[in-house]
Amino acid sequence: MTAHRRSPAVTGPAVSAPPAAAGRGRAGRGLLGPRRGRHALPVEQLAALRLPLGDDGVVAGTDAKGQPAVLGLFRPVQLDVVVIGSVWTAQVLALRTAGTGARVAVETARPQAWTGLAQAAGGGQQCMTVHDVKQVGPQGASVTNPVLVVRDCGMRPPRSRLAPGPWQSVLTLLPFLGPAAPKLVEHAGLVGIQRVSPEEAAVLGRILRLPQANAEALSQLGDDMVLWCTPQHRKLVKVQPTDIEAGLLGGPRRLD
């Protein structure tokens, strides 16, 4: 695209090469193609040009300004995610991840909580599968076929048998801050926290190096609030289910 001060945008049908040029070659450049007008934009109109660019990922909810809060889950290296909260929150994330075109594999000790969602998620396509604990095989994740593995295995999740890989994220759901939680949280690249007890909030505050105000607020969060933390950033997000999500899963909740 080029810009000119006085040249209006060129309109009208494309002009084909004259008959004399048809079939005539150019040395080293092949045949002459059709001649088309150039698309031009006056300099005065450049300020009005807008491109819809934004973050790429899964919408986790809205931030304090009402703007979408987006999680970039898929990367050239595996991302380990820990969510301390309800299965409802993990299911909303799984459903939205499937909605982006990624596949979701759920490793769970309570398949009854996930089977219905998996059947409804794909609309006839098998984009979400449910597996027993320790029964998840290699998923074949790639840049064109990313995979989210959700581990809903209780407060003491066994060690995963799934080999780490690029374009694969593993989300471990913990209902509370059990014995395995501190180590998992410490090594996670992304942590989501719903309401916890003041004692749990103090532990998480130390592990994640949260400001005191953020740590104290963890015991007062509403059912629809999640604090998302990375080693460098933190953001409080409100989870607002869509009508379809509410129909499948109900409203936000902290306890299952």
mmCIF file of C-alpha atoms in Angstrom:
data_model
loop_
_atom_site.group_PDB
_atom_site.id
_atom_site.type_symbol
_atom_site.label_atom_id
_atom_site.label_comp_id
_atom_site.label_asym_id
_atom_site.label_seq_id
_atom_site.Cartn_x
_atom_site.Cartn_y
_atom_site.Cartn_z
ATOM 1 C CA MET A 1 0.000 0.000 0.000
ATOM 2 C CA THR A 2 1.383 3.456 -0.888
ATOM 3 C CA ALA A 3 0.272 6.941 0.103
ATOM 4 C CA HIS A 4 -0.032 10.078 -2.115
ATOM 5 C CA ARG A 5 -1.088 13.587 -1.183
ATOM 6 C CA ARG A 6 -3.488 14.305 -4.041
ATOM 7 C CA SER A 7 -4.062 11.024 -5.843
ATOM 8 C CA PRO A 8 -7.544 9.635 -5.179
ATOM 9 C CA ALA A 9 -7.996 5.901 -4.712
ATOM 10 C CA VAL A 10 -8.147 4.146 -8.031
ATOM 11 C CA THR A 11 -11.490 2.503 -8.772
ATOM 12 C CA GLY A 12 -13.037 0.690 -11.677
ATOM 13 C CA PRO A 13 -12.393 -2.646 -13.387
ATOM 14 C CA ALA A 14 -8.898 -4.020 -13.801
ATOM 15 C CA VAL A 15 -7.258 -3.309 -17.162
ATOM 16 C CA SER A 16 -5.843 -6.303 -19.008
ATOM 17 C CA ALA A 17 -2.614 -6.241 -20.959
ATOM 18 C CA PRO A 18 -3.078 -5.136 -24.626
ATOM 19 C CA PRO A 19 -3.347 -7.937 -27.180
ATOM 20 C CA ALA A 20 0.113 -7.139 -28.521
ATOM 21 C CA ALA A 21 1.604 -7.987 -25.145
ATOM 22 C CA ALA A 22 -0.283 -11.268 -24.807
ATOM 23 C CA GLY A 23 2.105 -14.164 -24.888
ATOM 24 C CA ARG A 24 5.117 -11.828 -25.013
ATOM 25 C CA GLY A 25 7.752 -12.772 -22.454
ATOM 26 C CA ARG A 26 10.231 -10.710 -20.501
ATOM 27 C CA ALA A 27 13.766 -11.968 -20.192
ATOM 28 C CA GLY A 28 14.103 -13.815 -16.913
ATOM 29 C CA ARG A 29 10.691 -12.692 -15.649
ATOM 30 C CA GLY A 30 8.154 -14.849 -17.488
ATOM 31 C CA LEU A 31 4.951 -13.677 -19.150
ATOM 32 C CA LEU A 32 3.406 -10.267 -18.681
ATOM 33 C CA GLY A 33 0.432 -10.428 -16.355
ATOM 34 C CA PRO A 34 -2.679 -8.253 -16.239
ATOM 35 C CA ARG A 35 -2.174 -4.595 -15.453
ATOM 36 C CA ARG A 36 -4.077 -3.463 -12.387
ATOM 37 C CA GLY A 37 -4.545 -0.085 -10.851
ATOM 38 C CA ARG A 38 -2.643 0.672 -7.643
ATOM 39 C CA HIS A 39 -4.590 1.040 -4.401
ATOM 40 C CA ALA A 40 -3.694 4.420 -2.971
ATOM 41 C CA LEU A 41 -4.677 6.220 0.226
ATOM 42 C CA PRO A 42 -4.379 9.983 0.666
ATOM 43 C CA VAL A 43 -2.040 11.007 3.491
ATOM 44 C CA GLU A 44 -4.895 12.873 5.163
ATOM 45 C CA GLN A 45 -6.767 9.588 5.641
ATOM 46 C CA LEU A 46 -3.917 7.590 7.216
ATOM 47 C CA ALA A 47 -4.939 8.587 10.754
ATOM 48 C CA ALA A 48 -8.350 6.975 10.187
ATOM 49 C CA LEU A 49 -6.809 3.607 9.302
ATOM 50 C CA ARG A 50 -7.346 1.067 12.061
ATOM 51 C CA LEU A 51 -6.312 -2.590 12.197
ATOM 52 C CA PRO A 52 -8.015 -5.029 14.613
ATOM 53 C CA LEU A 53 -4.903 -6.280 16.381
ATOM 54 C CA GLY A 54 -4.936 -7.808 19.867
ATOM 55 C CA ASP A 55 -3.621 -10.541 22.095
ATOM 56 C CA ASP A 56 -3.859 -14.101 20.856
ATOM 57 C CA GLY A 57 -5.105 -16.732 23.272
ATOM 58 C CA VAL A 58 -7.992 -17.789 25.496
ATOM 59 C CA VAL A 59 -10.231 -15.158 27.072
ATOM 60 C CA ALA A 60 -10.182 -15.836 30.813
ATOM 61 C CA GLY A 61 -12.600 -13.025 31.641
ATOM 62 C CA THR A 62 -12.484 -9.249 32.003
ATOM 63 C CA ASP A 63 -10.087 -7.065 33.974
ATOM 64 C CA ALA A 64 -10.814 -4.081 36.208
ATOM 65 C CA LYS A 65 -11.246 -1.844 33.145
ATOM 66 C CA GLY A 66 -13.737 -4.213 31.538
ATOM 67 C CA GLN A 67 -11.224 -5.255 28.886
ATOM 68 C CA PRO A 68 -10.762 -8.926 27.868
ATOM 69 C CA ALA A 69 -8.052 -10.710 29.850
ATOM 70 C CA VAL A 70 -6.339 -13.142 27.503
ATOM 71 C CA LEU A 71 -4.193 -16.134 28.463
ATOM 72 C CA GLY A 72 -1.526 -17.167 25.964
ATOM 73 C CA LEU A 73 -1.541 -20.885 26.679
ATOM 74 C CA PHE A 74 0.400 -22.316 23.742
ATOM 75 C CA ARG A 75 4.096 -21.745 23.171
ATOM 76 C CA PRO A 76 7.114 -23.411 21.536
ATOM 77 C CA VAL A 77 7.869 -24.871 24.985
ATOM 78 C CA GLN A 78 5.408 -26.540 27.350
ATOM 79 C CA LEU A 79 3.515 -24.250 29.706
ATOM 80 C CA ASP A 80 2.566 -25.610 33.140
ATOM 81 C CA VAL A 81 -0.543 -23.995 34.618
ATOM 82 C CA VAL A 82 -1.927 -24.441 38.131
ATOM 83 C CA VAL A 83 -5.497 -23.457 39.028
ATOM 84 C CA ILE A 84 -6.471 -23.464 42.696
ATOM 85 C CA GLY A 85 -10.221 -23.390 42.497
ATOM 86 C CA SER A 86 -13.324 -25.182 41.293
ATOM 87 C CA VAL A 87 -13.863 -27.615 38.475
ATOM 88 C CA TRP A 88 -16.272 -25.004 37.077
ATOM 89 C CA THR A 89 -13.388 -22.618 36.422
ATOM 90 C CA ALA A 90 -11.276 -25.343 34.810
ATOM 91 C CA GLN A 91 -14.209 -26.382 32.635
ATOM 92 C CA VAL A 92 -14.828 -22.840 31.405
ATOM 93 C CA LEU A 93 -11.150 -22.571 30.431
ATOM 94 C CA ALA A 94 -11.242 -25.977 28.739
ATOM 95 C CA LEU A 95 -14.383 -25.074 26.797
ATOM 96 C CA ARG A 96 -12.958 -21.754 25.654
ATOM 97 C CA THR A 97 -9.672 -23.385 24.702
ATOM 98 C CA ALA A 98 -11.545 -25.895 22.544
ATOM 99 C CA GLY A 99 -13.370 -22.944 21.014
ATOM 100 C CA THR A 100 -10.054 -21.561 19.721
ATOM 101 C CA GLY A 101 -9.492 -24.765 17.721
ATOM 102 C CA ALA A 102 -7.137 -26.495 20.159
ATOM 103 C CA ARG A 103 -7.689 -30.026 21.429
ATOM 104 C CA VAL A 104 -8.326 -30.726 25.116
ATOM 105 C CA ALA A 105 -7.466 -33.970 26.926
ATOM 106 C CA VAL A 106 -8.827 -34.337 30.454
ATOM 107 C CA GLU A 107 -7.174 -36.692 32.945
ATOM 108 C CA THR A 108 -9.594 -37.050 35.825
ATOM 109 C CA ALA A 109 -10.636 -39.158 38.773
ATOM 110 C CA ARG A 110 -14.242 -37.984 38.326
ATOM 111 C CA PRO A 111 -15.136 -38.627 34.677
ATOM 112 C CA GLN A 112 -18.815 -38.033 35.420
ATOM 113 C CA ALA A 113 -18.009 -34.338 35.854
ATOM 114 C CA TRP A 114 -16.410 -34.063 32.408
ATOM 115 C CA THR A 115 -18.068 -36.560 30.078
ATOM 116 C CA GLY A 116 -21.151 -34.456 29.369
ATOM 117 C CA LEU A 117 -19.039 -31.388 28.661
ATOM 118 C CA ALA A 118 -16.775 -33.333 26.309
ATOM 119 C CA GLN A 119 -19.798 -34.555 24.351
ATOM 120 C CA ALA A 120 -21.226 -31.050 24.075
ATOM 121 C CA ALA A 121 -17.962 -29.230 23.365
ATOM 122 C CA GLY A 122 -17.238 -30.453 19.872
ATOM 123 C CA GLY A 123 -20.664 -30.259 18.298
ATOM 124 C CA GLY A 124 -20.019 -33.658 16.740
ATOM 125 C CA GLN A 125 -16.240 -33.163 16.575
ATOM 126 C CA GLN A 126 -14.035 -34.929 19.117
ATOM 127 C CA CYS A 127 -12.104 -31.893 20.332
ATOM 128 C CA MET A 128 -12.257 -32.876 24.017
ATOM 129 C CA THR A 129 -11.485 -36.352 25.357
ATOM 130 C CA VAL A 130 -11.739 -37.750 28.882
ATOM 131 C CA HIS A 131 -9.201 -40.214 30.321
ATOM 132 C CA ASP A 132 -8.720 -42.031 33.606
ATOM 133 C CA VAL A 133 -5.825 -41.035 35.834
ATOM 134 C CA LYS A 134 -2.453 -42.094 34.360
ATOM 135 C CA GLN A 135 -4.137 -43.136 31.102
ATOM 136 C CA VAL A 136 -3.339 -40.131 28.911
ATOM 137 C CA GLY A 137 -1.133 -41.089 25.965
ATOM 138 C CA PRO A 138 1.003 -38.866 23.707
ATOM 139 C CA GLN A 139 -1.162 -36.151 22.192
ATOM 140 C CA GLY A 140 0.920 -35.185 19.159
ATOM 141 C CA ALA A 141 0.735 -31.462 19.799
ATOM 142 C CA SER A 142 2.112 -29.142 17.120
ATOM 143 C CA VAL A 143 1.968 -25.488 16.149
ATOM 144 C CA THR A 144 -1.095 -26.230 13.995
ATOM 145 C CA ASN A 145 -2.609 -28.669 16.493
ATOM 146 C CA PRO A 146 -2.002 -27.380 20.059
ATOM 147 C CA VAL A 147 -3.226 -29.402 23.024
ATOM 148 C CA LEU A 148 -4.341 -28.509 26.538
ATOM 149 C CA VAL A 149 -4.107 -31.350 29.061
ATOM 150 C CA VAL A 150 -6.291 -30.793 32.123
ATOM 151 C CA ARG A 151 -5.286 -32.823 35.183
ATOM 152 C CA ASP A 152 -8.219 -33.023 37.598
ATOM 153 C CA CYS A 153 -6.752 -35.584 39.962
ATOM 154 C CA GLY A 154 -7.509 -34.222 43.437
ATOM 155 C CA MET A 155 -5.282 -32.657 46.078
ATOM 156 C CA ARG A 156 -2.474 -35.199 45.538
ATOM 157 C CA PRO A 157 -2.147 -35.537 41.761
ATOM 158 C CA PRO A 158 0.220 -38.349 40.758
ATOM 159 C CA ARG A 159 3.219 -37.554 38.642
ATOM 160 C CA SER A 160 2.184 -37.136 35.013
ATOM 161 C CA ARG A 161 3.291 -39.826 32.580
ATOM 162 C CA LEU A 162 2.941 -37.439 29.669
ATOM 163 C CA ALA A 163 6.260 -36.299 28.227
ATOM 164 C CA PRO A 164 6.695 -32.501 27.981
ATOM 165 C CA GLY A 165 6.494 -31.079 24.494
ATOM 166 C CA PRO A 166 6.085 -27.874 22.505
ATOM 167 C CA TRP A 167 2.624 -26.423 21.864
ATOM 168 C CA GLN A 168 1.290 -28.453 24.785
ATOM 169 C CA SER A 169 0.034 -26.946 28.040
ATOM 170 C CA VAL A 170 -0.750 -28.852 31.211
ATOM 171 C CA LEU A 171 -3.325 -27.383 33.589
ATOM 172 C CA THR A 172 -3.358 -28.954 37.046
ATOM 173 C CA LEU A 173 -6.517 -28.288 39.033
ATOM 174 C CA LEU A 174 -6.205 -28.219 42.830
ATOM 175 C CA PRO A 175 -9.335 -27.738 44.975
ATOM 176 C CA PHE A 176 -7.277 -26.468 47.890
ATOM 177 C CA LEU A 177 -3.663 -25.829 48.828
ATOM 178 C CA GLY A 178 -2.700 -29.435 49.642
ATOM 179 C CA PRO A 179 0.734 -30.956 50.268
ATOM 180 C CA ALA A 180 1.631 -31.052 46.568
ATOM 181 C CA ALA A 181 0.545 -27.494 45.853
ATOM 182 C CA PRO A 182 3.599 -25.436 46.939
ATOM 183 C CA LYS A 183 5.982 -27.279 44.618
ATOM 184 C CA LEU A 184 3.532 -27.195 41.696
ATOM 185 C CA VAL A 185 2.855 -23.490 42.177
ATOM 186 C CA GLU A 186 6.535 -22.664 42.481
ATOM 187 C CA HIS A 187 7.395 -24.317 39.162
ATOM 188 C CA ALA A 188 4.304 -23.196 37.218
ATOM 189 C CA GLY A 189 4.528 -20.574 34.502
ATOM 190 C CA LEU A 190 0.945 -19.439 35.166
ATOM 191 C CA VAL A 191 -1.160 -19.694 38.338
ATOM 192 C CA GLY A 192 -4.868 -18.941 38.746
ATOM 193 C CA ILE A 193 -6.259 -18.562 42.270
ATOM 194 C CA GLN A 194 -9.861 -18.414 43.382
ATOM 195 C CA ARG A 195 -10.866 -17.697 46.974
ATOM 196 C CA VAL A 196 -8.719 -19.473 49.569
ATOM 197 C CA SER A 197 -8.471 -19.369 53.356
ATOM 198 C CA PRO A 198 -6.338 -16.677 55.028
ATOM 199 C CA GLU A 199 -3.754 -19.343 55.898
ATOM 200 C CA GLU A 200 -3.567 -20.522 52.294
ATOM 201 C CA ALA A 201 -3.401 -16.918 51.123
ATOM 202 C CA ALA A 202 -0.369 -16.304 53.316
ATOM 203 C CA VAL A 203 1.428 -19.362 51.876
ATOM 204 C CA LEU A 204 0.616 -18.363 48.293
ATOM 205 C CA GLY A 205 1.719 -14.822 48.995
ATOM 206 C CA ARG A 206 5.151 -16.053 50.044
ATOM 207 C CA ILE A 207 5.566 -18.487 47.142
ATOM 208 C CA LEU A 208 4.421 -16.015 44.487
ATOM 209 C CA ARG A 209 5.948 -12.971 46.209
ATOM 210 C CA LEU A 210 2.631 -11.148 46.133
ATOM 211 C CA PRO A 211 2.204 -7.675 47.619
ATOM 212 C CA GLN A 212 0.514 -7.907 51.000
ATOM 213 C CA ALA A 213 -2.683 -6.320 49.686
ATOM 214 C CA ASN A 214 -2.974 -8.937 46.913
ATOM 215 C CA ALA A 215 -2.308 -11.807 49.305
ATOM 216 C CA GLU A 216 -4.876 -10.614 51.838
ATOM 217 C CA ALA A 217 -7.487 -10.141 49.108
ATOM 218 C CA LEU A 218 -7.305 -13.833 48.145
ATOM 219 C CA SER A 219 -9.478 -14.820 51.104
ATOM 220 C CA GLN A 220 -12.196 -12.315 50.110
ATOM 221 C CA LEU A 221 -12.633 -12.989 46.388
ATOM 222 C CA GLY A 222 -16.100 -13.550 44.980
ATOM 223 C CA ASP A 223 -17.014 -16.812 43.277
ATOM 224 C CA ASP A 224 -16.487 -15.202 39.865
ATOM 225 C CA MET A 225 -13.030 -13.750 40.568
ATOM 226 C CA VAL A 226 -9.624 -15.280 39.747
ATOM 227 C CA LEU A 227 -6.192 -13.789 40.376
ATOM 228 C CA TRP A 228 -3.857 -14.821 37.540
ATOM 229 C CA CYS A 229 -0.135 -14.677 38.266
ATOM 230 C CA THR A 230 3.050 -15.126 36.273
ATOM 231 C CA PRO A 231 6.564 -14.625 37.648
ATOM 232 C CA GLN A 232 6.417 -11.017 36.400
ATOM 233 C CA HIS A 233 2.760 -9.992 36.346
ATOM 234 C CA ARG A 234 -0.565 -10.454 38.111
ATOM 235 C CA LYS A 235 -4.115 -9.560 37.124
ATOM 236 C CA LEU A 236 -7.468 -9.917 38.856
ATOM 237 C CA VAL A 237 -10.056 -11.228 36.403
ATOM 238 C CA LYS A 238 -13.829 -11.567 36.546
ATOM 239 C CA VAL A 239 -15.160 -14.717 34.872
ATOM 240 C CA GLN A 240 -18.445 -14.049 33.110
ATOM 241 C CA PRO A 241 -19.947 -17.166 31.507
ATOM 242 C CA THR A 242 -21.668 -16.877 28.169
ATOM 243 C CA ASP A 243 -25.255 -18.085 27.829
ATOM 244 C CA ILE A 244 -24.023 -21.380 26.358
ATOM 245 C CA GLU A 245 -21.469 -21.857 29.149
ATOM 246 C CA ALA A 246 -24.062 -21.068 31.805
ATOM 247 C CA GLY A 247 -26.453 -23.547 30.225
ATOM 248 C CA LEU A 248 -23.834 -26.304 30.285
ATOM 249 C CA LEU A 249 -22.084 -25.520 33.566
ATOM 250 C CA GLY A 250 -24.268 -23.203 35.607
ATOM 251 C CA GLY A 251 -23.025 -20.019 37.247
ATOM 252 C CA PRO A 252 -19.605 -19.304 38.763
ATOM 253 C CA ARG A 253 -18.753 -21.143 41.948
ATOM 254 C CA ARG A 254 -15.803 -21.752 44.191
ATOM 255 C CA LEU A 255 -16.837 -25.062 45.714
ATOM 256 C CA ASP A 256 -17.890 -28.156 43.725
#
